[in-house]
Amino acid sequence: MADPAESLLQPEEHVLSTLEADGSRRWLRPKLAKGRFWHARRVVAYVLLLIYSGLPWLKISGKPAILLDVPAREFTFFGVTFLPTDTVLLAIVVLTAFLSIFFFTALFGRVWCGWACPQTVYMEFVFRPIERLFTGRTGVGGKPRKDVAGWRKGGMYVVYFVIALHLAQTFVAYFVGVENVKQWMWSSPTDHPAAFAIVVVLTILMMIDFAYWREQLCIIGCPYGRLQSVLLDRNSKIVTYDPGRGEPRAPLRKSDRKEGKDPFADRGSCIDCHQCVHVCPTGIDIRDGLQLECIHCTQCMDACDEIMDRTGQPRGLIRYSSQAAIEGEPQRFLRPRVAIYGTLIAGLGALFITLLATKPQADVTMLRTLGKPYFVTDSGEIDNPMRVKLTNRTGETRTYTFEIVDPPGPRLFEVDQSLSLEPGETITEPVHVMVPPDAFVSGRLDVTLRISDDTGWSRDSSWLLFGPNQQPQAAGQAGQSQ
């Protein structure tokens, strides 16, 4: 009976670098190339690990360096707190972040993926080193030479769990603050079931990611690799193999060295040792050209440089370059997309700084009440019922006062002339503006309300008031007929 697999259409190449030909999982255990780029990445990774874990603990001006308080709708970044009324500022931040990704990708390729992405940093400089420690491959990497004892695997997963739990709690600290996390850690889960459930779910997801899914998150789960075809151009810096120098590839012949011949006289520099493949954390062959699985981690560059040193050839067979440069075209740093991205980022940055520098200490919003726009009182005055929504944007308790400064005739009625607000507090106060009926022109009157605090800050807000377009003696009938 024929094997069913023989009747299937066989792919010309790997559909995914993490799949075997029969569709089963291809577990990657990359070797370790300790070259100059690996040492540089390790320094960067350790700094980033310190930043990722330390930011929730760092305080600036008495506030956490980063606190994303979603329930309170307050977002603090390095001492500056953004409120729901800062929609424009937050939109500028988000838009600038996306444009920055486009800009740096156009210039330097997927440098974020290989050097700064938390997935890469934790996978390659925390979880893989732990795996190598428990499997006996410390400092070398690669597949274990013998079966790993069960107690070693168990110990490895226990360490994984502790780190995953730490990561989950650190992640939650960005949203609730480290004080709450510390308190919840030593209290019963029933006192904070929602937070406890979030930590449990995040810990499980971290375990699945770093213990099982691993590089598949970069290959399958993350859309960035699939977007690189439109984010890169031929002049973008990428990790690339130089086929003009490396081809035709062939293993070294010992006979050439014994006979005193130049082993590279009639062939390329690539000796087809596959070291670039063995060290790749996503399992690809960089010699096949630019691929979405490549995260630009530079491990293939370090491995190839080591081989070049051993064979007496100059480094750089695999290097940072561009498709245009590899094909002998002039390298262009300034291109239309780079200029456009850079101009937009600079413009958004200037706009953000301007808006942030001119941001008021309090938000004042004037609101009209439902129903009639005005009423005529028994004394003949025109009453415009309004509401003032006031937000204290400072980090201190402030006391606010209200007064009408222009024109001199109108006065406030039934409003607390002195309001004390806590930092970030918002209140909505009813305000009645009493105006003589003869002050209106064509049934309209512009007034200026000044709101001041006890530190000398003030802000003037203009109101449009409505009233009768008749003589005062007819005003009562006009107001009642509306």
mmCIF file of N, CA, C and O in Angstrom, residues 128-216:
data_model
loop_
_atom_site.group_PDB
_atom_site.id
_atom_site.type_symbol
_atom_site.label_atom_id
_atom_site.label_comp_id
_atom_site.label_asym_id
_atom_site.label_seq_id
_atom_site.Cartn_x
_atom_site.Cartn_y
_atom_site.Cartn_z
ATOM 1 N N ARG A 128 16.590 31.374 27.345
ATOM 2 C CA ARG A 128 17.520 30.430 26.696
ATOM 3 C C ARG A 128 18.761 30.176 27.554
ATOM 4 O O ARG A 128 19.217 29.027 27.643
ATOM 5 N N PRO A 129 19.368 31.187 28.172
ATOM 6 C CA PRO A 129 20.486 30.882 29.069
ATOM 7 C C PRO A 129 20.101 29.947 30.207
ATOM 8 O O PRO A 129 20.907 29.084 30.601
ATOM 9 N N ILE A 130 18.887 30.101 30.747
ATOM 10 C CA ILE A 130 18.434 29.185 31.798
ATOM 11 C C ILE A 130 18.291 27.775 31.233
ATOM 12 O O ILE A 130 18.683 26.785 31.874
ATOM 13 N N GLU A 131 17.750 27.668 30.030
ATOM 14 C CA GLU A 131 17.613 26.359 29.400
ATOM 15 C C GLU A 131 18.980 25.716 29.186
ATOM 16 O O GLU A 131 19.170 24.522 29.455
ATOM 17 N N ARG A 132 19.946 26.506 28.721
ATOM 18 C CA ARG A 132 21.287 25.959 28.500
ATOM 19 C C ARG A 132 21.932 25.525 29.809
ATOM 20 O O ARG A 132 22.685 24.546 29.850
ATOM 21 N N LEU A 133 21.637 26.256 30.880
ATOM 22 C CA LEU A 133 22.181 25.892 32.182
ATOM 23 C C LEU A 133 21.669 24.530 32.637
ATOM 24 O O LEU A 133 22.447 23.681 33.101
ATOM 25 N N PHE A 134 20.378 24.283 32.478
ATOM 26 C CA PHE A 134 19.797 23.028 32.960
ATOM 27 C C PHE A 134 20.025 21.864 31.993
ATOM 28 O O PHE A 134 19.928 20.709 32.396
ATOM 29 N N THR A 135 20.326 22.147 30.718
ATOM 30 C CA THR A 135 20.544 21.066 29.754
ATOM 31 C C THR A 135 22.021 20.812 29.488
ATOM 32 O O THR A 135 22.371 20.001 28.623
ATOM 33 N N GLY A 136 22.882 21.529 30.208
ATOM 34 C CA GLY A 136 24.304 21.295 30.052
ATOM 35 C C GLY A 136 24.926 21.929 28.838
ATOM 36 O O GLY A 136 26.006 21.490 28.412
ATOM 37 N N ARG A 137 24.309 22.973 28.294
ATOM 38 C CA ARG A 137 24.849 23.630 27.105
ATOM 39 C C ARG A 137 25.188 25.092 27.381
ATOM 40 O O ARG A 137 25.116 25.943 26.486
ATOM 41 N N THR A 138 25.564 25.392 28.624
ATOM 42 C CA THR A 138 25.877 26.767 28.997
ATOM 43 C C THR A 138 27.012 27.326 28.154
ATOM 44 O O THR A 138 28.063 26.699 28.011
ATOM 45 N N GLY A 139 26.784 28.514 27.599
ATOM 46 C CA GLY A 139 27.793 29.184 26.798
ATOM 47 C C GLY A 139 28.019 28.611 25.430
ATOM 48 O O GLY A 139 28.840 29.130 24.672
ATOM 49 N N VAL A 140 27.311 27.538 25.087
ATOM 50 C CA VAL A 140 27.505 26.877 23.794
ATOM 51 C C VAL A 140 26.214 26.856 22.990
ATOM 52 O O VAL A 140 26.182 27.195 21.809
ATOM 53 N N GLY A 141 25.145 26.447 23.644
ATOM 54 C CA GLY A 141 23.872 26.323 22.947
ATOM 55 C C GLY A 141 23.810 25.063 22.127
ATOM 56 O O GLY A 141 24.679 24.194 22.161
ATOM 57 N N GLY A 142 22.748 24.928 21.378
ATOM 58 C CA GLY A 142 22.569 23.752 20.554
ATOM 59 C C GLY A 142 21.810 22.653 21.275
ATOM 60 O O GLY A 142 21.427 22.776 22.441
ATOM 61 N N LYS A 143 21.595 21.572 20.580
ATOM 62 C CA LYS A 143 20.849 20.438 21.125
ATOM 63 C C LYS A 143 21.674 19.700 22.158
ATOM 64 O O LYS A 143 22.874 19.481 21.968
ATOM 65 N N PRO A 144 21.051 19.296 23.295
ATOM 66 C CA PRO A 144 21.791 18.519 24.299
ATOM 67 C C PRO A 144 22.344 17.228 23.701
ATOM 68 O O PRO A 144 21.702 16.590 22.853
ATOM 69 N N ARG A 145 23.520 16.844 24.147
ATOM 70 C CA ARG A 145 24.149 15.650 23.600
ATOM 71 C C ARG A 145 23.529 14.372 24.136
ATOM 72 O O ARG A 145 23.686 13.306 23.556
ATOM 73 N N LYS A 146 22.827 14.464 25.234
ATOM 74 C CA LYS A 146 22.161 13.293 25.799
ATOM 75 C C LYS A 146 20.844 13.718 26.416
ATOM 76 O O LYS A 146 20.579 14.919 26.581
ATOM 77 N N ASP A 147 20.025 12.750 26.733
ATOM 78 C CA ASP A 147 18.732 13.050 27.338
ATOM 79 C C ASP A 147 18.919 13.794 28.660
ATOM 80 O O ASP A 147 19.791 13.463 29.465
ATOM 81 N N VAL A 148 18.062 14.815 28.847
ATOM 82 C CA VAL A 148 18.128 15.623 30.053
ATOM 83 C C VAL A 148 17.329 14.940 31.153
ATOM 84 O O VAL A 148 16.192 14.491 30.931
ATOM 85 N N ALA A 149 17.913 14.840 32.329
ATOM 86 C CA ALA A 149 17.243 14.195 33.463
ATOM 87 C C ALA A 149 15.951 14.925 33.810
ATOM 88 O O ALA A 149 15.842 16.146 33.655
ATOM 89 N N GLY A 150 14.986 14.167 34.294
ATOM 90 C CA GLY A 150 13.686 14.744 34.614
ATOM 91 C C GLY A 150 13.761 15.828 35.670
ATOM 92 O O GLY A 150 13.048 16.837 35.585
ATOM 93 N N TRP A 151 14.631 15.662 36.678
ATOM 94 C CA TRP A 151 14.715 16.678 37.728
ATOM 95 C C TRP A 151 15.274 17.982 37.187
ATOM 96 O O TRP A 151 14.943 19.077 37.673
ATOM 97 N N ARG A 152 16.131 17.871 36.154
ATOM 98 C CA ARG A 152 16.652 19.094 35.539
ATOM 99 C C ARG A 152 15.552 19.841 34.786
ATOM 100 O O ARG A 152 15.437 21.073 34.883
ATOM 101 N N LYS A 153 14.754 19.091 34.032
ATOM 102 C CA LYS A 153 13.645 19.732 33.322
ATOM 103 C C LYS A 153 12.660 20.350 34.310
ATOM 104 O O LYS A 153 12.172 21.478 34.102
ATOM 105 N N GLY A 154 12.352 19.626 35.372
ATOM 106 C CA GLY A 154 11.439 20.154 36.368
ATOM 107 C C GLY A 154 11.962 21.425 37.013
ATOM 108 O O GLY A 154 11.223 22.404 37.199
ATOM 109 N N GLY A 155 13.262 21.416 37.354
ATOM 110 C CA GLY A 155 13.857 22.622 37.932
ATOM 111 C C GLY A 155 13.835 23.791 36.968
ATOM 112 O O GLY A 155 13.619 24.945 37.371
ATOM 113 N N MET A 156 14.064 23.499 35.677
ATOM 114 C CA MET A 156 14.041 24.556 34.668
ATOM 115 C C MET A 156 12.663 25.206 34.594
ATOM 116 O O MET A 156 12.541 26.442 34.558
ATOM 117 N N TYR A 157 11.612 24.388 34.587
ATOM 118 C CA TYR A 157 10.264 24.945 34.495
ATOM 119 C C TYR A 157 9.862 25.676 35.772
ATOM 120 O O TYR A 157 9.073 26.635 35.727
ATOM 121 N N VAL A 158 10.383 25.273 36.899
ATOM 122 C CA VAL A 158 10.116 26.017 38.134
ATOM 123 C C VAL A 158 10.717 27.419 38.039
ATOM 124 O O VAL A 158 10.078 28.422 38.397
ATOM 125 N N VAL A 159 11.949 27.495 37.550
ATOM 126 C CA VAL A 159 12.585 28.804 37.374
ATOM 127 C C VAL A 159 11.816 29.626 36.344
ATOM 128 O O VAL A 159 11.604 30.837 36.523
ATOM 129 N N TYR A 160 11.386 28.976 35.254
ATOM 130 C CA TYR A 160 10.549 29.663 34.265
ATOM 131 C C TYR A 160 9.315 30.275 34.931
ATOM 132 O O TYR A 160 8.941 31.422 34.669
ATOM 133 N N PHE A 161 8.674 29.478 35.793
ATOM 134 C CA PHE A 161 7.443 29.928 36.432
ATOM 135 C C PHE A 161 7.701 31.150 37.318
ATOM 136 O O PHE A 161 6.924 32.109 37.311
ATOM 137 N N VAL A 162 8.779 31.125 38.082
ATOM 138 C CA VAL A 162 9.099 32.252 38.966
ATOM 139 C C VAL A 162 9.326 33.517 38.145
ATOM 140 O O VAL A 162 8.830 34.601 38.489
ATOM 141 N N ILE A 163 10.060 33.387 37.050
ATOM 142 C CA ILE A 163 10.317 34.559 36.210
ATOM 143 C C ILE A 163 9.030 35.037 35.542
ATOM 144 O O ILE A 163 8.776 36.248 35.457
ATOM 145 N N ALA A 164 8.216 34.106 35.056
ATOM 146 C CA ALA A 164 6.946 34.476 34.432
ATOM 147 C C ALA A 164 6.034 35.183 35.425
ATOM 148 O O ALA A 164 5.353 36.163 35.087
ATOM 149 N N LEU A 165 6.021 34.708 36.674
ATOM 150 C CA LEU A 165 5.226 35.357 37.715
ATOM 151 C C LEU A 165 5.733 36.769 37.974
ATOM 152 O O LEU A 165 4.941 37.717 38.132
ATOM 153 N N HIS A 166 7.052 36.917 38.009
ATOM 154 C CA HIS A 166 7.633 38.255 38.191
ATOM 155 C C HIS A 166 7.243 39.178 37.036
ATOM 156 O O HIS A 166 6.885 40.344 37.253
ATOM 157 N N LEU A 167 7.316 38.674 35.815
ATOM 158 C CA LEU A 167 6.956 39.485 34.657
ATOM 159 C C LEU A 167 5.484 39.888 34.700
ATOM 160 O O LEU A 167 5.135 41.027 34.365
ATOM 161 N N ALA A 168 4.624 38.969 35.088
ATOM 162 C CA ALA A 168 3.201 39.276 35.171
ATOM 163 C C ALA A 168 2.929 40.347 36.212
ATOM 164 O O ALA A 168 2.155 41.287 35.982
ATOM 165 N N GLN A 169 3.568 40.229 37.375
ATOM 166 C CA GLN A 169 3.363 41.230 38.420
ATOM 167 C C GLN A 169 3.947 42.582 38.016
ATOM 168 O O GLN A 169 3.373 43.632 38.320
ATOM 169 N N THR A 170 5.076 42.562 37.327
ATOM 170 C CA THR A 170 5.656 43.808 36.848
ATOM 171 C C THR A 170 4.733 44.460 35.830
ATOM 172 O O THR A 170 4.535 45.689 35.845
ATOM 173 N N PHE A 171 4.159 43.646 34.952
ATOM 174 C CA PHE A 171 3.228 44.174 33.952
ATOM 175 C C PHE A 171 2.020 44.818 34.626
ATOM 176 O O PHE A 171 1.595 45.913 34.259
ATOM 177 N N VAL A 172 1.469 44.154 35.640
ATOM 178 C CA VAL A 172 0.330 44.710 36.359
ATOM 179 C C VAL A 172 0.717 45.994 37.079
ATOM 180 O O VAL A 172 -0.089 46.931 37.182
ATOM 181 N N ALA A 173 1.967 46.076 37.565
ATOM 182 C CA ALA A 173 2.423 47.272 38.285
ATOM 183 C C ALA A 173 2.391 48.512 37.406
ATOM 184 O O ALA A 173 2.221 49.626 37.910
ATOM 185 N N TYR A 174 2.546 48.327 36.112
ATOM 186 C CA TYR A 174 2.451 49.470 35.203
ATOM 187 C C TYR A 174 1.043 50.066 35.187
ATOM 188 O O TYR A 174 0.870 51.221 34.795
ATOM 189 N N PHE A 175 0.058 49.292 35.594
ATOM 190 C CA PHE A 175 -1.332 49.751 35.524
ATOM 191 C C PHE A 175 -1.926 50.092 36.892
ATOM 192 O O PHE A 175 -2.879 50.873 36.963
ATOM 193 N N VAL A 176 -1.398 49.513 37.967
ATOM 194 C CA VAL A 176 -1.977 49.765 39.287
ATOM 195 C C VAL A 176 -0.972 50.343 40.266
ATOM 196 O O VAL A 176 -1.365 50.766 41.363
ATOM 197 N N GLY A 177 0.312 50.362 39.926
ATOM 198 C CA GLY A 177 1.325 50.875 40.819
ATOM 199 C C GLY A 177 1.939 49.774 41.679
ATOM 200 O O GLY A 177 1.272 48.794 42.018
ATOM 201 N N VAL A 178 3.195 49.950 42.047
ATOM 202 C CA VAL A 178 3.897 48.913 42.801
ATOM 203 C C VAL A 178 3.359 48.798 44.226
ATOM 204 O O VAL A 178 3.424 47.722 44.825
ATOM 205 N N GLU A 179 2.827 49.893 44.769
ATOM 206 C CA GLU A 179 2.306 49.818 46.142
ATOM 207 C C GLU A 179 1.160 48.830 46.229
ATOM 208 O O GLU A 179 1.078 48.015 47.161
ATOM 209 N N ASN A 180 0.242 48.899 45.278
ATOM 210 C CA ASN A 180 -0.879 47.959 45.277
ATOM 211 C C ASN A 180 -0.412 46.531 45.054
ATOM 212 O O ASN A 180 -0.922 45.593 45.685
ATOM 213 N N VAL A 181 0.562 46.354 44.159
ATOM 214 C CA VAL A 181 1.057 45.003 43.889
ATOM 215 C C VAL A 181 1.698 44.414 45.136
ATOM 216 O O VAL A 181 1.472 43.240 45.480
ATOM 217 N N LYS A 182 2.503 45.203 45.840
ATOM 218 C CA LYS A 182 3.132 44.709 47.067
ATOM 219 C C LYS A 182 2.087 44.332 48.116
ATOM 220 O O LYS A 182 2.229 43.326 48.816
ATOM 221 N N GLN A 183 1.059 45.149 48.219
ATOM 222 C CA GLN A 183 0.009 44.851 49.194
ATOM 223 C C GLN A 183 -0.755 43.590 48.821
ATOM 224 O O GLN A 183 -1.043 42.746 49.675
ATOM 225 N N TRP A 184 -1.055 43.439 47.535
ATOM 226 C CA TRP A 184 -1.829 42.275 47.089
ATOM 227 C C TRP A 184 -1.022 40.989 47.205
ATOM 228 O O TRP A 184 -1.595 39.912 47.395
ATOM 229 N N MET A 185 0.286 41.078 47.050
ATOM 230 C CA MET A 185 1.116 39.869 47.126
ATOM 231 C C MET A 185 1.000 39.183 48.487
ATOM 232 O O MET A 185 1.097 37.957 48.574
ATOM 233 N N TRP A 186 0.804 39.962 49.545
ATOM 234 C CA TRP A 186 0.795 39.398 50.892
ATOM 235 C C TRP A 186 -0.605 39.351 51.502
ATOM 236 O O TRP A 186 -0.746 39.161 52.707
ATOM 237 N N SER A 187 -1.613 39.508 50.656
ATOM 238 C CA SER A 187 -2.988 39.423 51.141
ATOM 239 C C SER A 187 -3.704 38.286 50.425
ATOM 240 O O SER A 187 -3.181 37.699 49.465
ATOM 241 N N SER A 188 -4.895 37.982 50.881
ATOM 242 C CA SER A 188 -5.662 36.881 50.298
ATOM 243 C C SER A 188 -6.147 37.242 48.897
ATOM 244 O O SER A 188 -6.565 38.388 48.651
ATOM 245 N N PRO A 189 -6.099 36.292 47.954
ATOM 246 C CA PRO A 189 -6.617 36.567 46.614
ATOM 247 C C PRO A 189 -8.085 36.975 46.600
ATOM 248 O O PRO A 189 -8.532 37.659 45.668
ATOM 249 N N THR A 190 -8.833 36.574 47.620
ATOM 250 C CA THR A 190 -10.246 36.954 47.664
ATOM 251 C C THR A 190 -10.433 38.446 47.916
ATOM 252 O O THR A 190 -11.511 38.990 47.661
ATOM 253 N N ASP A 191 -9.374 39.110 48.402
ATOM 254 C CA ASP A 191 -9.470 40.551 48.628
ATOM 255 C C ASP A 191 -9.330 41.341 47.332
ATOM 256 O O ASP A 191 -9.740 42.505 47.271
ATOM 257 N N HIS A 192 -8.766 40.724 46.335
ATOM 258 C CA HIS A 192 -8.571 41.401 45.042
ATOM 259 C C HIS A 192 -8.677 40.353 43.927
ATOM 260 O O HIS A 192 -7.681 40.065 43.243
ATOM 261 N N PRO A 193 -9.843 39.765 43.732
ATOM 262 C CA PRO A 193 -9.977 38.647 42.776
ATOM 263 C C PRO A 193 -9.654 39.025 41.340
ATOM 264 O O PRO A 193 -9.071 38.227 40.609
ATOM 265 N N ALA A 194 -10.018 40.238 40.913
ATOM 266 C CA ALA A 194 -9.763 40.632 39.520
ATOM 267 C C ALA A 194 -8.267 40.710 39.242
ATOM 268 O O ALA A 194 -7.773 40.163 38.245
ATOM 269 N N ALA A 195 -7.543 41.393 40.124
ATOM 270 C CA ALA A 195 -6.089 41.514 39.936
ATOM 271 C C ALA A 195 -5.412 40.152 40.011
ATOM 272 O O ALA A 195 -4.489 39.858 39.245
ATOM 273 N N PHE A 196 -5.869 39.315 40.941
ATOM 274 C CA PHE A 196 -5.293 37.970 41.075
ATOM 275 C C PHE A 196 -5.520 37.161 39.794
ATOM 276 O O PHE A 196 -4.602 36.474 39.309
ATOM 277 N N ALA A 197 -6.720 37.252 39.230
ATOM 278 C CA ALA A 197 -7.023 36.520 37.995
ATOM 279 C C ALA A 197 -6.163 37.009 36.840
ATOM 280 O O ALA A 197 -5.684 36.208 36.019
ATOM 281 N N ILE A 198 -5.932 38.317 36.773
ATOM 282 C CA ILE A 198 -5.101 38.875 35.699
ATOM 283 C C ILE A 198 -3.674 38.353 35.814
ATOM 284 O O ILE A 198 -3.054 37.961 34.814
ATOM 285 N N VAL A 199 -3.124 38.327 37.033
ATOM 286 C CA VAL A 199 -1.759 37.834 37.232
ATOM 287 C C VAL A 199 -1.658 36.363 36.864
ATOM 288 O O VAL A 199 -0.701 35.929 36.219
ATOM 289 N N VAL A 200 -2.675 35.562 37.248
ATOM 290 C CA VAL A 200 -2.674 34.132 36.923
ATOM 291 C C VAL A 200 -2.685 33.935 35.400
ATOM 292 O O VAL A 200 -1.896 33.153 34.854
ATOM 293 N N VAL A 201 -3.573 34.656 34.725
ATOM 294 C CA VAL A 201 -3.681 34.510 33.265
ATOM 295 C C VAL A 201 -2.389 34.958 32.590
ATOM 296 O O VAL A 201 -1.874 34.286 31.678
ATOM 297 N N LEU A 202 -1.839 36.081 33.025
ATOM 298 C CA LEU A 202 -0.602 36.567 32.423
ATOM 299 C C LEU A 202 0.551 35.600 32.668
ATOM 300 O O LEU A 202 1.382 35.375 31.771
ATOM 301 N N THR A 203 0.629 35.032 33.862
ATOM 302 C CA THR A 203 1.695 34.069 34.151
ATOM 303 C C THR A 203 1.585 32.852 33.240
ATOM 304 O O THR A 203 2.602 32.361 32.714
ATOM 305 N N ILE A 204 0.374 32.364 33.055
ATOM 306 C CA ILE A 204 0.173 31.214 32.164
ATOM 307 C C ILE A 204 0.572 31.568 30.738
ATOM 308 O O ILE A 204 1.247 30.786 30.040
ATOM 309 N N LEU A 205 0.181 32.748 30.285
ATOM 310 C CA LEU A 205 0.528 33.173 28.917
ATOM 311 C C LEU A 205 2.036 33.324 28.757
ATOM 312 O O LEU A 205 2.592 32.956 27.718
ATOM 313 N N MET A 206 2.694 33.867 29.786
ATOM 314 C CA MET A 206 4.150 33.991 29.729
ATOM 315 C C MET A 206 4.811 32.620 29.652
ATOM 316 O O MET A 206 5.763 32.411 28.888
ATOM 317 N N MET A 207 4.316 31.680 30.433
ATOM 318 C CA MET A 207 4.868 30.325 30.406
ATOM 319 C C MET A 207 4.687 29.690 29.030
ATOM 320 O O MET A 207 5.608 29.070 28.480
ATOM 321 N N ILE A 208 3.491 29.839 28.470
ATOM 322 C CA ILE A 208 3.238 29.279 27.134
ATOM 323 C C ILE A 208 4.152 29.917 26.105
ATOM 324 O O ILE A 208 4.716 29.240 25.239
ATOM 325 N N ASP A 209 4.319 31.223 26.207
ATOM 326 C CA ASP A 209 5.133 31.943 25.227
ATOM 327 C C ASP A 209 6.591 31.522 25.292
ATOM 328 O O ASP A 209 7.169 31.056 24.299
ATOM 329 N N PHE A 210 7.208 31.669 26.471
ATOM 330 C CA PHE A 210 8.650 31.452 26.572
ATOM 331 C C PHE A 210 9.053 29.990 26.714
ATOM 332 O O PHE A 210 10.199 29.633 26.419
ATOM 333 N N ALA A 211 8.139 29.142 27.152
ATOM 334 C CA ALA A 211 8.484 27.726 27.299
ATOM 335 C C ALA A 211 8.061 26.887 26.101
ATOM 336 O O ALA A 211 8.657 25.841 25.845
ATOM 337 N N TYR A 212 7.044 27.349 25.359
ATOM 338 C CA TYR A 212 6.534 26.531 24.264
ATOM 339 C C TYR A 212 6.512 27.273 22.924
ATOM 340 O O TYR A 212 7.114 26.815 21.948
ATOM 341 N N TRP A 213 5.833 28.403 22.885
ATOM 342 C CA TRP A 213 5.637 29.060 21.576
ATOM 343 C C TRP A 213 6.926 29.676 21.065
ATOM 344 O O TRP A 213 7.243 29.622 19.900
ATOM 345 N N ARG A 214 7.635 30.354 21.890
ATOM 346 C CA ARG A 214 8.972 30.866 21.630
ATOM 347 C C ARG A 214 9.085 31.670 20.341
ATOM 348 O O ARG A 214 8.387 32.655 20.161
ATOM 349 N N GLU A 215 9.977 31.217 19.426
ATOM 350 C CA GLU A 215 10.213 31.978 18.201
ATOM 351 C C GLU A 215 8.997 32.045 17.289
ATOM 352 O O GLU A 215 8.939 32.870 16.380
ATOM 353 N N GLN A 216 8.005 31.191 17.537
ATOM 354 C CA GLN A 216 6.806 31.225 16.701
ATOM 355 C C GLN A 216 6.008 32.516 16.903
ATOM 356 O O GLN A 216 5.248 32.919 16.022
#
